[in-house]
CSV table of N, CA, C and O in Angstrom, one decimal:
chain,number,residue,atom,x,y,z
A,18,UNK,N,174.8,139.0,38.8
A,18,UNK,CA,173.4,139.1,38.5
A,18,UNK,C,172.6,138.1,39.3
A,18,UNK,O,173.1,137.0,39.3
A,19,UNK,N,171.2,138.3,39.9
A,19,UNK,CA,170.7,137.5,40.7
A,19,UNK,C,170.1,136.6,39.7
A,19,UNK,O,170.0,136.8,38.5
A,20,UNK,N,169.6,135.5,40.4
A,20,UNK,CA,169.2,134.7,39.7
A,20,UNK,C,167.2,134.4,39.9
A,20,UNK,O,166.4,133.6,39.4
A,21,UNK,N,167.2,135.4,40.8
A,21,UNK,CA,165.4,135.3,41.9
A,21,UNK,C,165.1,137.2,41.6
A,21,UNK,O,165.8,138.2,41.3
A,22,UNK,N,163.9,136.9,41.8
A,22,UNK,CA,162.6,138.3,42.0
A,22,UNK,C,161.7,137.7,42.4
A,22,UNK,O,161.4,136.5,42.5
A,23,UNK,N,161.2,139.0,42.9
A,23,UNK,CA,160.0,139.0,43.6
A,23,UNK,C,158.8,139.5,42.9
A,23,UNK,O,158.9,140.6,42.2
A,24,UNK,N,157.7,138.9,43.0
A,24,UNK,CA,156.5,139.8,42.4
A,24,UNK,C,155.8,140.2,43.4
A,24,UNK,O,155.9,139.6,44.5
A,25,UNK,N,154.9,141.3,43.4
A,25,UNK,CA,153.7,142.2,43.9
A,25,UNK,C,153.3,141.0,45.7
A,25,UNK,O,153.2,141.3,46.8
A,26,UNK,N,153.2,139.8,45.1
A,26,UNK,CA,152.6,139.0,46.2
A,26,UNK,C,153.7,138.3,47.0
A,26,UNK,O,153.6,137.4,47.9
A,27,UNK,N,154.7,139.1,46.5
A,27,UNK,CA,155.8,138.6,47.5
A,27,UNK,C,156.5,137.1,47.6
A,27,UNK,O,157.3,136.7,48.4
A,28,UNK,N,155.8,136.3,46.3
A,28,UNK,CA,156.7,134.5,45.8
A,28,UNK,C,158.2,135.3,45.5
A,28,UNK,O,158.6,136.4,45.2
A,29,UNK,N,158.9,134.1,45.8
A,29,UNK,CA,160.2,134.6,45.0
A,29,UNK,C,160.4,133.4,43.8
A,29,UNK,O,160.0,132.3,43.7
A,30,UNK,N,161.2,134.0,43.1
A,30,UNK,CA,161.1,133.2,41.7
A,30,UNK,C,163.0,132.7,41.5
A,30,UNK,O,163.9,133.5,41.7
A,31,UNK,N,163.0,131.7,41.2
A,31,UNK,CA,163.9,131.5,40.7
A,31,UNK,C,164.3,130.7,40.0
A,31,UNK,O,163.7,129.6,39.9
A,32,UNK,N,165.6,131.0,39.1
A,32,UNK,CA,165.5,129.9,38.1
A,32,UNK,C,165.4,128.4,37.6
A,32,UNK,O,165.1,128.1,36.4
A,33,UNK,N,165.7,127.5,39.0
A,33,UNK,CA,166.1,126.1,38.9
A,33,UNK,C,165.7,125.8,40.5
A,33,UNK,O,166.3,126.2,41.5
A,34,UNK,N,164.6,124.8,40.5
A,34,UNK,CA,163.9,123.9,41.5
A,34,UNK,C,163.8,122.5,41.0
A,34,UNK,O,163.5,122.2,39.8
A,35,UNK,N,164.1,121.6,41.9
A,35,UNK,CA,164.5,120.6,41.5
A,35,UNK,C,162.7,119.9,40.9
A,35,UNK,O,161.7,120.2,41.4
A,36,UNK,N,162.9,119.1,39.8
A,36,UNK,CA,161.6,118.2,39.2
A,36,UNK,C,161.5,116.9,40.2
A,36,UNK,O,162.4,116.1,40.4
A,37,UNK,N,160.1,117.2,40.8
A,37,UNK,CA,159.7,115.8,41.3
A,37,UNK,C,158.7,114.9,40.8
A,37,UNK,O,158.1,114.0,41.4
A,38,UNK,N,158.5,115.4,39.4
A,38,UNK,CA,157.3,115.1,38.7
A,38,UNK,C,157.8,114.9,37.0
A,38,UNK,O,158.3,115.9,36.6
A,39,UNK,N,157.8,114.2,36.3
A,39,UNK,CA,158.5,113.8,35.3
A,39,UNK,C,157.3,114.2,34.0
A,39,UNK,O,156.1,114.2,34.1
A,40,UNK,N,158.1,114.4,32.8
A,40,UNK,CA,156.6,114.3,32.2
A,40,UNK,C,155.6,112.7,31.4
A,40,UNK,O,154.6,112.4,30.7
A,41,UNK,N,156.7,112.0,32.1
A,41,UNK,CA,155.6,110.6,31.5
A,41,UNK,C,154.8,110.4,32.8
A,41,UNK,O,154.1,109.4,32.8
A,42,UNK,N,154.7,111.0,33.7
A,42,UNK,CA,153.8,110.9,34.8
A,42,UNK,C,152.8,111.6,34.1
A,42,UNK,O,151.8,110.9,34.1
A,43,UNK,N,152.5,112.6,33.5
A,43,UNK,CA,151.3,113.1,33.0
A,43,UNK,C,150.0,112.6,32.5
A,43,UNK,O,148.8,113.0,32.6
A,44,UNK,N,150.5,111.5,32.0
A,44,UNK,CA,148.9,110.8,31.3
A,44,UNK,C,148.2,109.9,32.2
A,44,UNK,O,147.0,109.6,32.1
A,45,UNK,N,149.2,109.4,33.2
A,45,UNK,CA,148.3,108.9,34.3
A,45,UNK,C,147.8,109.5,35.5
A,45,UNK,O,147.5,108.8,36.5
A,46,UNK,N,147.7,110.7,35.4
A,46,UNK,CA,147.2,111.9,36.4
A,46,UNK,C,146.5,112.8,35.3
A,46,UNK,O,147.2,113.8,35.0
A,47,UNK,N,144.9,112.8,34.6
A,47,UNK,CA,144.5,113.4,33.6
A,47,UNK,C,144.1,114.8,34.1
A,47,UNK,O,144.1,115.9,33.7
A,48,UNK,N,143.4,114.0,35.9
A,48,UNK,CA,142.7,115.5,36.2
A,48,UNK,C,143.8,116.5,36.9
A,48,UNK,O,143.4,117.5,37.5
A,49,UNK,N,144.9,116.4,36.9
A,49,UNK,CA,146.3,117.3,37.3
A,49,UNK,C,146.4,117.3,38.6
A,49,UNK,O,146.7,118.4,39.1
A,50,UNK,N,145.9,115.9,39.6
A,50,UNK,CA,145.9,115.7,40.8
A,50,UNK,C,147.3,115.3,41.8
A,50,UNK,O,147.2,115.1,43.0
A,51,UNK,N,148.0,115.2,41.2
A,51,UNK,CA,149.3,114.8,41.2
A,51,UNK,C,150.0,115.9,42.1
A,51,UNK,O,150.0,117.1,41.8
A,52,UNK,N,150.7,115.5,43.1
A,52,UNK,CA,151.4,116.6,44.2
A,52,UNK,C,152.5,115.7,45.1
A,52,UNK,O,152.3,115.1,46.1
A,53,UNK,N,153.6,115.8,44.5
A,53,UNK,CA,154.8,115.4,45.4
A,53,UNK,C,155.3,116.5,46.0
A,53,UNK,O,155.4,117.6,45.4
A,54,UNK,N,155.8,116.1,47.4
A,54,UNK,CA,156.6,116.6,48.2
A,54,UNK,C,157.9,115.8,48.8
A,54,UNK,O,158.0,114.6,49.1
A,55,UNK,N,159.2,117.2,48.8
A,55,UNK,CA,160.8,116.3,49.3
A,55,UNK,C,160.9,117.4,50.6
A,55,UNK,O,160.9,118.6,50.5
A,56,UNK,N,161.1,116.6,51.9
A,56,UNK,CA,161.6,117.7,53.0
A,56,UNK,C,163.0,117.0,53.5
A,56,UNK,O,163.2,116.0,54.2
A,57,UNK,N,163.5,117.6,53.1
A,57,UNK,CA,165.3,117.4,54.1
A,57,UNK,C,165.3,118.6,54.7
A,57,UNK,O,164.9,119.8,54.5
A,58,UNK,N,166.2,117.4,56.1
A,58,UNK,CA,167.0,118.6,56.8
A,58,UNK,C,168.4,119.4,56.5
A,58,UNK,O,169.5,118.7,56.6
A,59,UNK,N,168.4,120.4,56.3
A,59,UNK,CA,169.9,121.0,56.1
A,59,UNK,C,170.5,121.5,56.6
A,59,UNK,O,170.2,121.2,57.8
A,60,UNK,N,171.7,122.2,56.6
A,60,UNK,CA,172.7,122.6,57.6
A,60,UNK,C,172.0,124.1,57.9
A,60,UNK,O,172.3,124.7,58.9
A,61,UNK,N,171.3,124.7,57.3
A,61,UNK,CA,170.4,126.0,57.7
A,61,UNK,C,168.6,125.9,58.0
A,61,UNK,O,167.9,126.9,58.3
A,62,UNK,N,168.2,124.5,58.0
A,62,UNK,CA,167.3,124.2,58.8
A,62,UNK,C,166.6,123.6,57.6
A,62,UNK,O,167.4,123.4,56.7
A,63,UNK,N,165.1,123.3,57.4
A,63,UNK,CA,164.2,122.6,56.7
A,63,UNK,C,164.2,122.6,55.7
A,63,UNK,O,163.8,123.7,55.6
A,64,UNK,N,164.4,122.3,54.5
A,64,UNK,CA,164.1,122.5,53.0
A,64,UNK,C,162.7,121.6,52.6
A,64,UNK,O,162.6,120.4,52.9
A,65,UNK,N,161.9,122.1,52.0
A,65,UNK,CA,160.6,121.3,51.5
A,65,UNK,C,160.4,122.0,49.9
A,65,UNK,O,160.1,123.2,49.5
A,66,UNK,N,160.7,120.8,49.2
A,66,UNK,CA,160.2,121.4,47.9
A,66,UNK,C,159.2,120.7,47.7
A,66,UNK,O,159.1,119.6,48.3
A,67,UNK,N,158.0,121.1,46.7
A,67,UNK,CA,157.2,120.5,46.2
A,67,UNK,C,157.1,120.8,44.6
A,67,UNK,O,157.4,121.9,44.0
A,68,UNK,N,156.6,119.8,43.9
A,68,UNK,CA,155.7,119.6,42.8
A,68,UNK,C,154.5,119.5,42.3
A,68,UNK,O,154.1,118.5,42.9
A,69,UNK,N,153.8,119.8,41.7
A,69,UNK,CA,152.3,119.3,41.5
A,69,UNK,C,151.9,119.6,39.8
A,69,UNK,O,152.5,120.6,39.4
A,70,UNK,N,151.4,119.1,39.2
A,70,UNK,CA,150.4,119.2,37.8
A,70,UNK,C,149.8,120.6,37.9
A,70,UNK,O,150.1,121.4,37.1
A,71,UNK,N,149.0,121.0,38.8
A,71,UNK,CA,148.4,122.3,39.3
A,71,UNK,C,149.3,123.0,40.0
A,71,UNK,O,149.7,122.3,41.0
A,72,UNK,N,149.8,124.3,39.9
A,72,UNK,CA,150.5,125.1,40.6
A,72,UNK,C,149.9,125.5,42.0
A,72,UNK,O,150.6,125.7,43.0
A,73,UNK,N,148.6,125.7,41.8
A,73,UNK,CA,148.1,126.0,42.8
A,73,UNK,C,148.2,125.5,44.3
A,73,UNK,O,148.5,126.0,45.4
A,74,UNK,N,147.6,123.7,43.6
A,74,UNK,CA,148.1,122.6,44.9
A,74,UNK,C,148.7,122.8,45.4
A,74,UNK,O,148.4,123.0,46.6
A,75,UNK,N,150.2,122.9,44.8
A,75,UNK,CA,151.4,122.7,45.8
A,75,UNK,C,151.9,124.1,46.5
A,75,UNK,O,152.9,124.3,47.2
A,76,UNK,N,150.9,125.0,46.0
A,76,UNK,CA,151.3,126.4,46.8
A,76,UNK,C,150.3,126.1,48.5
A,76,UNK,O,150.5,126.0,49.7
A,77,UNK,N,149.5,126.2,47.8
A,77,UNK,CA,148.3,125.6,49.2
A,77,UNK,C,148.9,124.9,50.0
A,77,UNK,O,149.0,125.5,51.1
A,78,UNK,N,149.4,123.5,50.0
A,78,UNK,CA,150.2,122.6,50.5
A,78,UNK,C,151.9,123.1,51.7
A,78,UNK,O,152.4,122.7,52.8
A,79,UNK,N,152.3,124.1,50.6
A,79,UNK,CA,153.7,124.7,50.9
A,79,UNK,C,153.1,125.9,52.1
A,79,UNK,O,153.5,125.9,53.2
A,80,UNK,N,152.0,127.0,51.6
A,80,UNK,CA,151.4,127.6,52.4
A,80,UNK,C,150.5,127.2,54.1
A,80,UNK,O,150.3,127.7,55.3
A,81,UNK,N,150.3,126.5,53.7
A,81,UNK,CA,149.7,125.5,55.2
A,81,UNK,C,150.9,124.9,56.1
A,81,UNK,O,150.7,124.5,57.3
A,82,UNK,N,152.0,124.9,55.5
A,82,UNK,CA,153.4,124.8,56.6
A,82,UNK,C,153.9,126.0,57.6
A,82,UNK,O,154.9,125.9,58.3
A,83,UNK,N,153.1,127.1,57.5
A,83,UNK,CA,153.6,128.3,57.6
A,83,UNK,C,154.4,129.3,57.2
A,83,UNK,O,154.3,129.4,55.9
A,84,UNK,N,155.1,130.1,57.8
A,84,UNK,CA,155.8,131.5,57.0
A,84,UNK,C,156.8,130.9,56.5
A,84,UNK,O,157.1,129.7,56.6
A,85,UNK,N,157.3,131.8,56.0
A,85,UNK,CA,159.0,131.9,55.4
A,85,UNK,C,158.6,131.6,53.7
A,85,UNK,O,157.7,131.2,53.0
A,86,UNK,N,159.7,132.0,53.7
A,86,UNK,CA,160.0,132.6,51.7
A,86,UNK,C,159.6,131.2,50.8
A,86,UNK,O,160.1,130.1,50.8
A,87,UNK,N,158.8,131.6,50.2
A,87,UNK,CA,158.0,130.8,49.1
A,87,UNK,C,158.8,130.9,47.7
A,87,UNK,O,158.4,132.0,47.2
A,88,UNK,N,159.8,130.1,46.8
A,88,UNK,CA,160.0,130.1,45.5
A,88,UNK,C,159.8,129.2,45.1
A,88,UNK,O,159.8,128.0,45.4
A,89,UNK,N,159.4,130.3,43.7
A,89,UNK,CA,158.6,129.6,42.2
A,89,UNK,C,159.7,129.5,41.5
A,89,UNK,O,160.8,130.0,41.8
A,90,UNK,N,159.4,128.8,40.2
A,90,UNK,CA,160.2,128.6,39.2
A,90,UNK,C,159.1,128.5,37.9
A,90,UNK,O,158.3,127.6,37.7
A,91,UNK,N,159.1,129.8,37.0
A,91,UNK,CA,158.1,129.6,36.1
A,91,UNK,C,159.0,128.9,35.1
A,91,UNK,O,160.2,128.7,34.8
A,92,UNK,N,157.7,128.7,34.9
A,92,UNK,CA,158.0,127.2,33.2
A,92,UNK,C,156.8,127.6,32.2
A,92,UNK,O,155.9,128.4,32.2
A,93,UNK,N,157.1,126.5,31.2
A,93,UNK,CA,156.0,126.7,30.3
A,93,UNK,C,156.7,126.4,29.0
A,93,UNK,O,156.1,126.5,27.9
């Protein structure tokens, strides 16, 4: 059984993305301005994950790098 889908806008989702954001970082970032990024190189070429307080951010951020497959990991 896979462990990713896809929705309507084409993110892929999957279960487990590494945390670059902890949650005792939260109270010193009130307005959810907070955006880490990790890029290694791999043996199949670039890996860039990101984190952010706002999901949005770090889609924006990941999207301004250009194409190729975008996964989420919902939480909550």
């Amino acid at each position: 059984m896979s462990t990713e889908s896809t929705d309507n806008a084409g993110y892929v989702f999957t279960e487990a993305i590494p945390d670059l954001i902890g949650p005792e970082e939260y109270a010193d970032h009130p307005h959810g301005n907070l955006v880490r990024v990790r890029i290694r190189v791999t043996g199949s070429g670039i890996e860039v994950v990101g984190d952010a307080l706002r999901p949005r951010a770090v889609e924006d951020v990941l999207a301004a790098l250009g194409e190729g497959p975008m996964e989420q990991m919902l939480c909550g």
